[in-house]
Amino acid sequence: MTDYKELNACAKALTEGVGDNIANLANISALLFQMMENVSWAGFYIAKDGGKLVLGPFQGRPACTEIMCGRGVCGTAMERKTAVVVEDVHLFPGHIACDPRSRSEIVIPIFREGTVFGVLDIDSEEKGRFTDADLEGLTALVKTLEEVLV
Ligand code: SME
């Protein structure tokens, strides 16, 4: 199980005083990929022109570069402005299969000044990988990130 207390403390230490979003997103994606077990992809999509998400810093295999708002798990989280946890991506209508091995997914929206800045997206090849504890821990991590966004 991921030690979210430690993960969040590392994220705070890494991002403190760094006034650059790309640098912070890159380090946090690396941290997530190192500290979480059974994760095949961890990274960010960034909102652009209000209506779509564009691939940002990540760790894992190459992924789709653009996702329209409302499409897939990421676009759904962007549209609903809430986290989406998918136990089995095969059962999620409209799931975008960047990697056919992916089996479960968690997406958490990131806000800056009241609007959606982007989303945190984490995938796993294990079905039902993401629990309430992951949702809670990753929501806290996103809060840390929101505090350093410029
Ligand atoms: N599966 C996502 C697309 C992004 S990849 O998982 C990295 C979705 O349905 O939005």
Coordinates of N, CA and C and ligand atoms in Angstrom, one line a residue:
M1 N 0.8 -1.2 0.0 CA 0.0 0.0 0.0 C 0.9 1.3 0.0
T2 N 0.4 2.2 -0.7 CA 1.2 3.5 -0.8 C 1.2 4.3 0.5
D3 N 2.3 4.7 0.9 CA 2.4 5.6 2.1 C 2.2 7.0 1.6
Y4 N 0.9 7.4 1.7 CA 0.5 8.8 1.1 C 1.1 9.9 2.0
K5 N 1.3 9.6 3.3 CA 1.9 10.7 4.1 C 3.3 11.0 3.6
E6 N 4.0 9.9 3.4 CA 5.4 10.1 2.9 C 5.4 10.7 1.4
L7 N 4.5 10.2 0.6 CA 4.4 10.7 -0.8 C 4.1 12.2 -0.8
N8 N 3.2 12.6 0.1 CA 2.8 14.0 0.1 C 4.0 14.9 0.7
A9 N 4.7 14.4 1.7 CA 5.8 15.1 2.3 C 6.9 15.2 1.2
C10 N 7.1 14.2 0.4 CA 8.1 14.3 -0.7 C 7.7 15.3 -1.7
A11 N 6.4 15.3 -2.1 CA 5.9 16.2 -3.1 C 6.1 17.6 -2.6
K12 N 5.8 17.9 -1.3 CA 6.0 19.2 -0.8 C 7.4 19.7 -0.8
A13 N 8.3 18.8 -0.4 CA 9.7 19.1 -0.4 C 10.3 19.4 -1.8
L14 N 9.8 18.6 -2.8 CA 10.3 18.7 -4.2 C 9.8 20.0 -4.9
T15 N 8.6 20.4 -4.5 CA 7.9 21.5 -5.2 C 8.1 22.9 -4.6
E16 N 8.5 22.9 -3.3 CA 8.6 24.1 -2.5 C 9.5 25.1 -3.2
G17 N 9.0 26.3 -3.5 CA 9.9 27.3 -4.0 C 10.2 27.2 -5.5
V18 N 9.6 26.1 -6.2 CA 9.8 26.0 -7.6 C 8.6 26.7 -8.4
G19 N 8.9 27.7 -9.0 CA 7.9 28.5 -9.7 C 7.6 28.1 -11.1
D20 N 7.6 26.8 -11.4 CA 7.4 26.4 -12.8 C 6.5 25.1 -12.8
N21 N 5.4 25.3 -13.5 CA 4.4 24.2 -13.5 C 5.0 22.9 -14.1
I22 N 5.6 23.0 -15.3 CA 6.1 21.8 -15.9 C 7.1 21.0 -15.0
A23 N 8.0 21.8 -14.4 CA 9.0 21.2 -13.5 C 8.3 20.4 -12.4
N24 N 7.3 21.0 -11.8 CA 6.6 20.4 -10.7 C 5.8 19.2 -11.1
L25 N 5.1 19.3 -12.3 CA 4.3 18.2 -12.7 C 5.2 17.0 -13.1
A26 N 6.4 17.3 -13.7 CA 7.3 16.3 -14.1 C 7.8 15.5 -12.8
N27 N 8.2 16.3 -11.8 CA 8.7 15.6 -10.6 C 7.6 14.8 -9.9
I28 N 6.4 15.4 -9.8 CA 5.4 14.6 -9.1 C 5.0 13.4 -9.9
S29 N 5.0 13.4 -11.2 CA 4.7 12.2 -12.0 C 5.8 11.1 -11.7
A30 N 7.0 11.5 -11.6 CA 8.1 10.6 -11.3 C 8.0 10.0 -9.9
L31 N 7.6 10.9 -9.0 CA 7.4 10.4 -7.6 C 6.3 9.4 -7.5
L32 N 5.2 9.7 -8.2 CA 4.1 8.7 -8.2 C 4.5 7.4 -8.8
F33 N 5.2 7.4 -9.9 CA 5.6 6.2 -10.6 C 6.5 5.4 -9.7
Q34 N 7.4 6.1 -9.0 CA 8.3 5.4 -8.1 C 7.7 4.8 -6.8
M35 N 6.7 5.6 -6.3 CA 6.2 5.2 -4.9 C 4.9 4.4 -4.9
M36 N 4.3 4.2 -6.1 CA 3.1 3.4 -6.1 C 3.3 2.1 -6.8
E37 N 2.7 1.0 -6.2 CA 2.9 -0.3 -6.8 C 1.9 -0.5 -7.9
N38 N 2.2 -1.4 -8.8 CA 1.2 -1.8 -9.8 C 0.6 -0.7 -10.6
V39 N 1.4 0.3 -11.0 CA 1.0 1.4 -11.7 C 1.7 1.4 -13.1
S40 N 1.0 1.5 -14.2 CA 1.6 1.4 -15.5 C 1.8 2.8 -16.1
W41 N 1.1 3.8 -15.6 CA 1.1 5.1 -16.2 C 0.7 6.1 -15.1
A42 N 1.5 7.2 -15.0 CA 1.1 8.2 -14.0 C 1.5 9.6 -14.6
G43 N 0.6 10.5 -14.7 CA 0.9 11.8 -15.2 C -0.2 12.7 -15.3
F44 N -0.1 13.7 -16.2 CA -1.0 14.8 -16.2 C -1.5 15.1 -17.6
Y45 N -2.7 15.6 -17.7 CA -3.2 16.2 -18.9 C -3.6 17.7 -18.5
I46 N -3.3 18.6 -19.4 CA -3.5 20.0 -19.1 C -4.5 20.6 -19.9
A47 N -5.5 21.4 -19.3 CA -6.6 21.9 -20.1 C -6.1 23.0 -21.0
K48 N -6.7 23.0 -22.2 CA -6.3 24.0 -23.2 C -7.5 24.5 -23.9
D49 N -7.6 25.8 -24.1 CA -8.7 26.5 -24.8 C -10.0 26.1 -24.2
G50 N -10.1 25.8 -22.9 CA -11.4 25.5 -22.3 C -12.0 24.1 -22.6
G51 N -11.8 23.6 -23.8 CA -12.6 22.4 -24.2 C -11.8 21.1 -24.4
K52 N -10.5 21.1 -24.2 CA -9.8 19.9 -24.3 C -8.6 19.7 -23.4
L53 N -8.1 18.5 -23.3 CA -6.9 18.2 -22.5 C -5.8 17.9 -23.4
V54 N -4.6 18.4 -23.1 CA -3.4 18.0 -23.8 C -2.4 17.3 -22.9
L55 N -1.7 16.3 -23.5 CA -0.8 15.5 -22.7 C 0.3 16.4 -22.0
G56 N 0.5 16.2 -20.8 CA 1.6 16.9 -20.0 C 2.6 15.9 -19.5
P57 N 3.4 16.3 -18.5 CA 4.5 15.4 -18.0 C 3.9 14.1 -17.5
F58 N 4.6 13.0 -17.8 CA 4.1 11.7 -17.3 C 5.2 10.7 -17.2
Q59 N 5.0 9.6 -16.6 CA 5.9 8.4 -16.6 C 5.1 7.2 -17.1
G60 N 5.7 6.4 -18.0 CA 5.0 5.3 -18.6 C 5.1 5.3 -20.1
R61 N 4.3 4.5 -20.7 CA 4.4 4.4 -22.2 C 3.8 5.6 -22.8
P62 N 4.2 5.9 -24.1 CA 3.6 7.0 -24.8 C 2.0 7.0 -24.8
A63 N 1.4 8.1 -24.7 CA -0.1 8.1 -24.6 C -0.7 9.1 -25.6
C64 N -2.1 9.1 -25.6 CA -2.8 10.0 -26.5 C -2.5 11.4 -26.2
T65 N -2.4 12.2 -27.2 CA -1.9 13.6 -26.9 C -3.1 14.6 -26.6
E66 N -4.3 14.3 -27.2 CA -5.4 15.2 -27.0 C -6.7 14.4 -26.6
I67 N -7.4 15.0 -25.6 CA -8.6 14.3 -25.2 C -9.7 15.5 -25.1
M68 N -10.8 15.3 -25.7 CA -11.8 16.4 -25.7 C -12.6 16.3 -24.3
C69 N -13.0 17.4 -23.8 CA -13.8 17.5 -22.6 C -15.0 16.6 -22.8
G70 N -15.3 15.7 -21.8 CA -16.4 14.8 -21.8 C -16.1 13.5 -22.4
R71 N -14.9 13.3 -23.0 CA -14.5 12.0 -23.6 C -13.6 11.3 -22.7
G72 N -13.7 9.9 -22.7 CA -12.9 9.1 -21.9 C -13.0 9.4 -20.4
V73 N -12.1 8.8 -19.6 CA -12.2 8.9 -18.2 C -11.7 10.3 -17.8
C74 N -10.6 10.8 -18.5 CA -10.0 12.1 -18.2 C -11.0 13.2 -18.6
G75 N -11.6 13.1 -19.8 CA -12.5 14.2 -20.2 C -13.8 14.2 -19.3
T76 N -14.2 13.0 -18.8 CA -15.3 13.0 -17.9 C -15.0 13.7 -16.6
A77 N -13.8 13.4 -16.0 CA -13.4 14.1 -14.8 C -13.4 15.6 -15.0
M78 N -12.9 16.0 -16.2 CA -12.8 17.5 -16.5 C -14.2 18.1 -16.6
E79 N -15.1 17.4 -17.2 CA -16.5 17.9 -17.4 C -17.2 17.9 -16.1
R80 N -17.1 16.8 -15.3 CA -17.9 16.7 -14.1 C -17.2 17.5 -12.9
K81 N -16.0 17.9 -13.1 CA -15.2 18.5 -12.1 C -15.1 17.7 -10.8
T82 N -15.1 16.4 -11.0 CA -14.9 15.5 -9.8 C -14.0 14.4 -10.2
A83 N -13.5 13.7 -9.2 CA -12.6 12.5 -9.4 C -13.5 11.4 -10.0
V84 N -12.8 10.6 -10.8 CA -13.5 9.4 -11.4 C -12.5 8.2 -11.2
V85 N -13.1 7.2 -10.5 CA -12.3 6.0 -10.2 C -13.0 4.8 -11.0
V86 N -12.2 4.2 -11.9 CA -12.8 3.1 -12.8 C -12.2 1.8 -12.4
E87 N -13.0 0.9 -11.9 CA -12.5 -0.4 -11.4 C -12.1 -1.3 -12.6
D88 N -12.9 -1.2 -13.7 CA -12.6 -2.0 -14.9 C -12.9 -1.2 -16.1
V89 N -11.8 -0.7 -16.7 CA -12.0 0.2 -17.9 C -12.8 -0.4 -19.0
H90 N -12.8 -1.7 -19.1 CA -13.6 -2.4 -20.2 C -15.1 -2.1 -20.0
L91 N -15.5 -1.8 -18.8 CA -16.9 -1.5 -18.5 C -17.2 0.0 -18.5
F92 N -16.2 0.8 -18.8 CA -16.5 2.3 -18.7 C -16.7 2.7 -20.2
P93 N -18.0 3.1 -20.5 CA -18.3 3.5 -21.9 C -17.4 4.7 -22.3
G94 N -16.8 4.6 -23.4 CA -16.0 5.7 -23.9 C -14.6 5.8 -23.4
H95 N -14.2 4.8 -22.6 CA -12.8 4.8 -22.1 C -11.8 4.8 -23.3
I96 N -10.8 5.7 -23.2 CA -9.8 5.8 -24.3 C -8.6 4.9 -24.0
A97 N -8.5 3.8 -24.8 CA -7.4 2.8 -24.6 C -6.1 3.2 -25.2
C98 N -5.4 4.1 -24.5 CA -4.0 4.5 -25.0 C -3.1 3.2 -24.9
D99 N -3.4 2.4 -23.9 CA -2.6 1.2 -23.7 C -3.6 0.0 -23.5
P100 N -3.7 -0.9 -24.4 CA -4.7 -2.0 -24.2 C -4.5 -2.8 -23.0
R101 N -3.3 -2.7 -22.3 CA -3.1 -3.5 -21.1 C -3.7 -2.9 -19.9
S102 N -4.1 -1.6 -20.0 CA -4.6 -0.9 -18.9 C -5.9 -1.5 -18.4
R103 N -6.2 -1.6 -17.1 CA -7.4 -2.3 -16.7 C -8.2 -1.5 -15.7
S104 N -7.5 -0.6 -14.9 CA -8.2 0.3 -14.0 C -7.5 1.6 -14.0
E105 N -8.3 2.6 -13.5 CA -7.8 4.0 -13.7 C -8.4 4.9 -12.7
I106 N -7.6 6.0 -12.3 CA -8.1 7.0 -11.4 C -7.7 8.4 -12.0
V107 N -8.7 9.2 -12.0 CA -8.5 10.6 -12.6 C -9.0 11.6 -11.6
I108 N -8.2 12.6 -11.3 CA -8.6 13.6 -10.3 C -8.4 15.0 -10.9
P109 N -9.4 15.8 -10.9 CA -9.2 17.2 -11.5 C -8.4 18.1 -10.7
I110 N -7.7 19.0 -11.3 CA -6.8 19.9 -10.6 C -7.3 21.3 -10.9
F111 N -7.5 22.1 -9.9 CA -8.0 23.5 -10.1 C -7.0 24.6 -9.9
R112 N -7.1 25.6 -10.7 CA -6.4 26.8 -10.4 C -7.3 28.0 -10.6
E113 N -7.4 28.8 -9.6 CA -8.3 30.0 -9.6 C -9.7 29.6 -10.0
G114 N -10.2 28.5 -9.4 CA -11.6 28.1 -9.6 C -11.9 27.4 -10.9
T115 N -10.9 27.3 -11.9 CA -11.2 26.6 -13.1 C -10.3 25.4 -13.2
V116 N -10.7 24.5 -14.1 CA -9.9 23.2 -14.2 C -8.6 23.5 -14.9
F117 N -7.5 23.3 -14.2 CA -6.2 23.5 -14.8 C -5.8 22.2 -15.6
G118 N -6.3 21.1 -15.2 CA -5.9 19.8 -15.9 C -6.4 18.6 -15.0
V119 N -5.8 17.5 -15.3 CA -6.2 16.3 -14.4 C -4.9 15.5 -14.2
L120 N -4.9 14.8 -13.0 CA -4.0 13.8 -12.7 C -4.6 12.5 -13.1
D121 N -3.8 11.7 -13.9 CA -4.3 10.4 -14.4 C -3.4 9.3 -14.0
I122 N -3.9 8.2 -13.4 CA -3.0 7.1 -13.1 C -3.7 5.8 -13.5
D123 N -2.9 4.9 -14.2 CA -3.5 3.7 -14.8 C -2.8 2.5 -14.1
S124 N -3.5 1.4 -14.2 CA -2.9 0.1 -13.7 C -3.3 -1.0 -14.6
E125 N -2.5 -2.0 -14.7 CA -2.9 -3.3 -15.4 C -3.7 -4.2 -14.5
E126 N -3.8 -3.8 -13.2 CA -4.6 -4.7 -12.3 C -6.0 -4.1 -12.2
K127 N -7.0 -5.0 -12.3 CA -8.4 -4.6 -12.1 C -8.7 -4.2 -10.7
G128 N -9.4 -3.1 -10.5 CA -9.8 -2.6 -9.2 C -8.6 -2.2 -8.3
R129 N -7.5 -1.7 -9.0 CA -6.3 -1.3 -8.3 C -6.5 -0.1 -7.3
F130 N -7.5 0.8 -7.6 CA -7.5 2.0 -6.9 C -8.7 2.0 -5.9
T131 N -8.3 2.2 -4.6 CA -9.3 2.1 -3.5 C -9.7 3.5 -3.0
D132 N -10.5 3.5 -2.0 CA -10.9 4.8 -1.3 C -9.6 5.5 -0.7
A133 N -8.7 4.6 -0.2 CA -7.5 5.2 0.4 C -6.6 5.9 -0.7
D134 N -6.6 5.3 -1.9 CA -5.9 6.0 -3.0 C -6.5 7.3 -3.4
L135 N -7.9 7.3 -3.4 CA -8.6 8.5 -3.8 C -8.3 9.6 -2.8
E136 N -8.3 9.2 -1.5 CA -8.1 10.2 -0.4 C -6.6 10.7 -0.5
G137 N -5.7 9.8 -0.6 CA -4.3 10.2 -0.7 C -3.9 11.0 -1.9
L138 N -4.5 10.6 -3.0 CA -4.2 11.4 -4.2 C -4.9 12.7 -4.3
T139 N -6.0 12.8 -3.6 CA -6.8 14.1 -3.5 C -5.9 15.1 -2.7
A140 N -5.3 14.6 -1.6 CA -4.4 15.4 -0.8 C -3.2 15.8 -1.6
L141 N -2.7 14.9 -2.4 CA -1.5 15.3 -3.2 C -1.9 16.4 -4.2
V142 N -3.0 16.3 -4.8 CA -3.5 17.3 -5.8 C -3.6 18.7 -5.1
K143 N -4.1 18.6 -3.8 CA -4.2 19.9 -3.1 C -2.8 20.5 -2.9
T144 N -1.8 19.7 -2.6 CA -0.4 20.2 -2.5 C 0.0 20.8 -3.8
L145 N -0.3 20.1 -4.9 CA 0.1 20.6 -6.2 C -0.6 22.0 -6.5
E146 N -1.9 22.0 -6.2 CA -2.7 23.3 -6.5 C -2.0 24.5 -5.8
E147 N -1.4 24.2 -4.6 CA -0.8 25.3 -3.8 C 0.4 25.9 -4.5
V148 N 1.1 25.1 -5.4 CA 2.3 25.6 -6.0 C 2.1 26.0 -7.5
L149 N 0.9 25.8 -8.0 CA 0.7 26.1 -9.4 C 0.8 27.6 -9.6
V150 N 1.4 28.0 -10.7 CA 1.6 29.5 -11.0 C 0.7 29.8 -12.2
Ligands
SME1 N1 -7.6 6.2 -20.5 C1 -7.7 7.6 -20.5 C2 -6.8 8.2 -21.6 C3 -5.4 8.6 -21.1 S1 -4.4 7.3 -20.8 O1 -5.0 6.4 -19.9 C4 -2.9 7.8 -20.4 C5 -9.1 8.1 -20.7 O2 -10.0 7.2 -21.0 O3 -9.3 9.2 -20.6

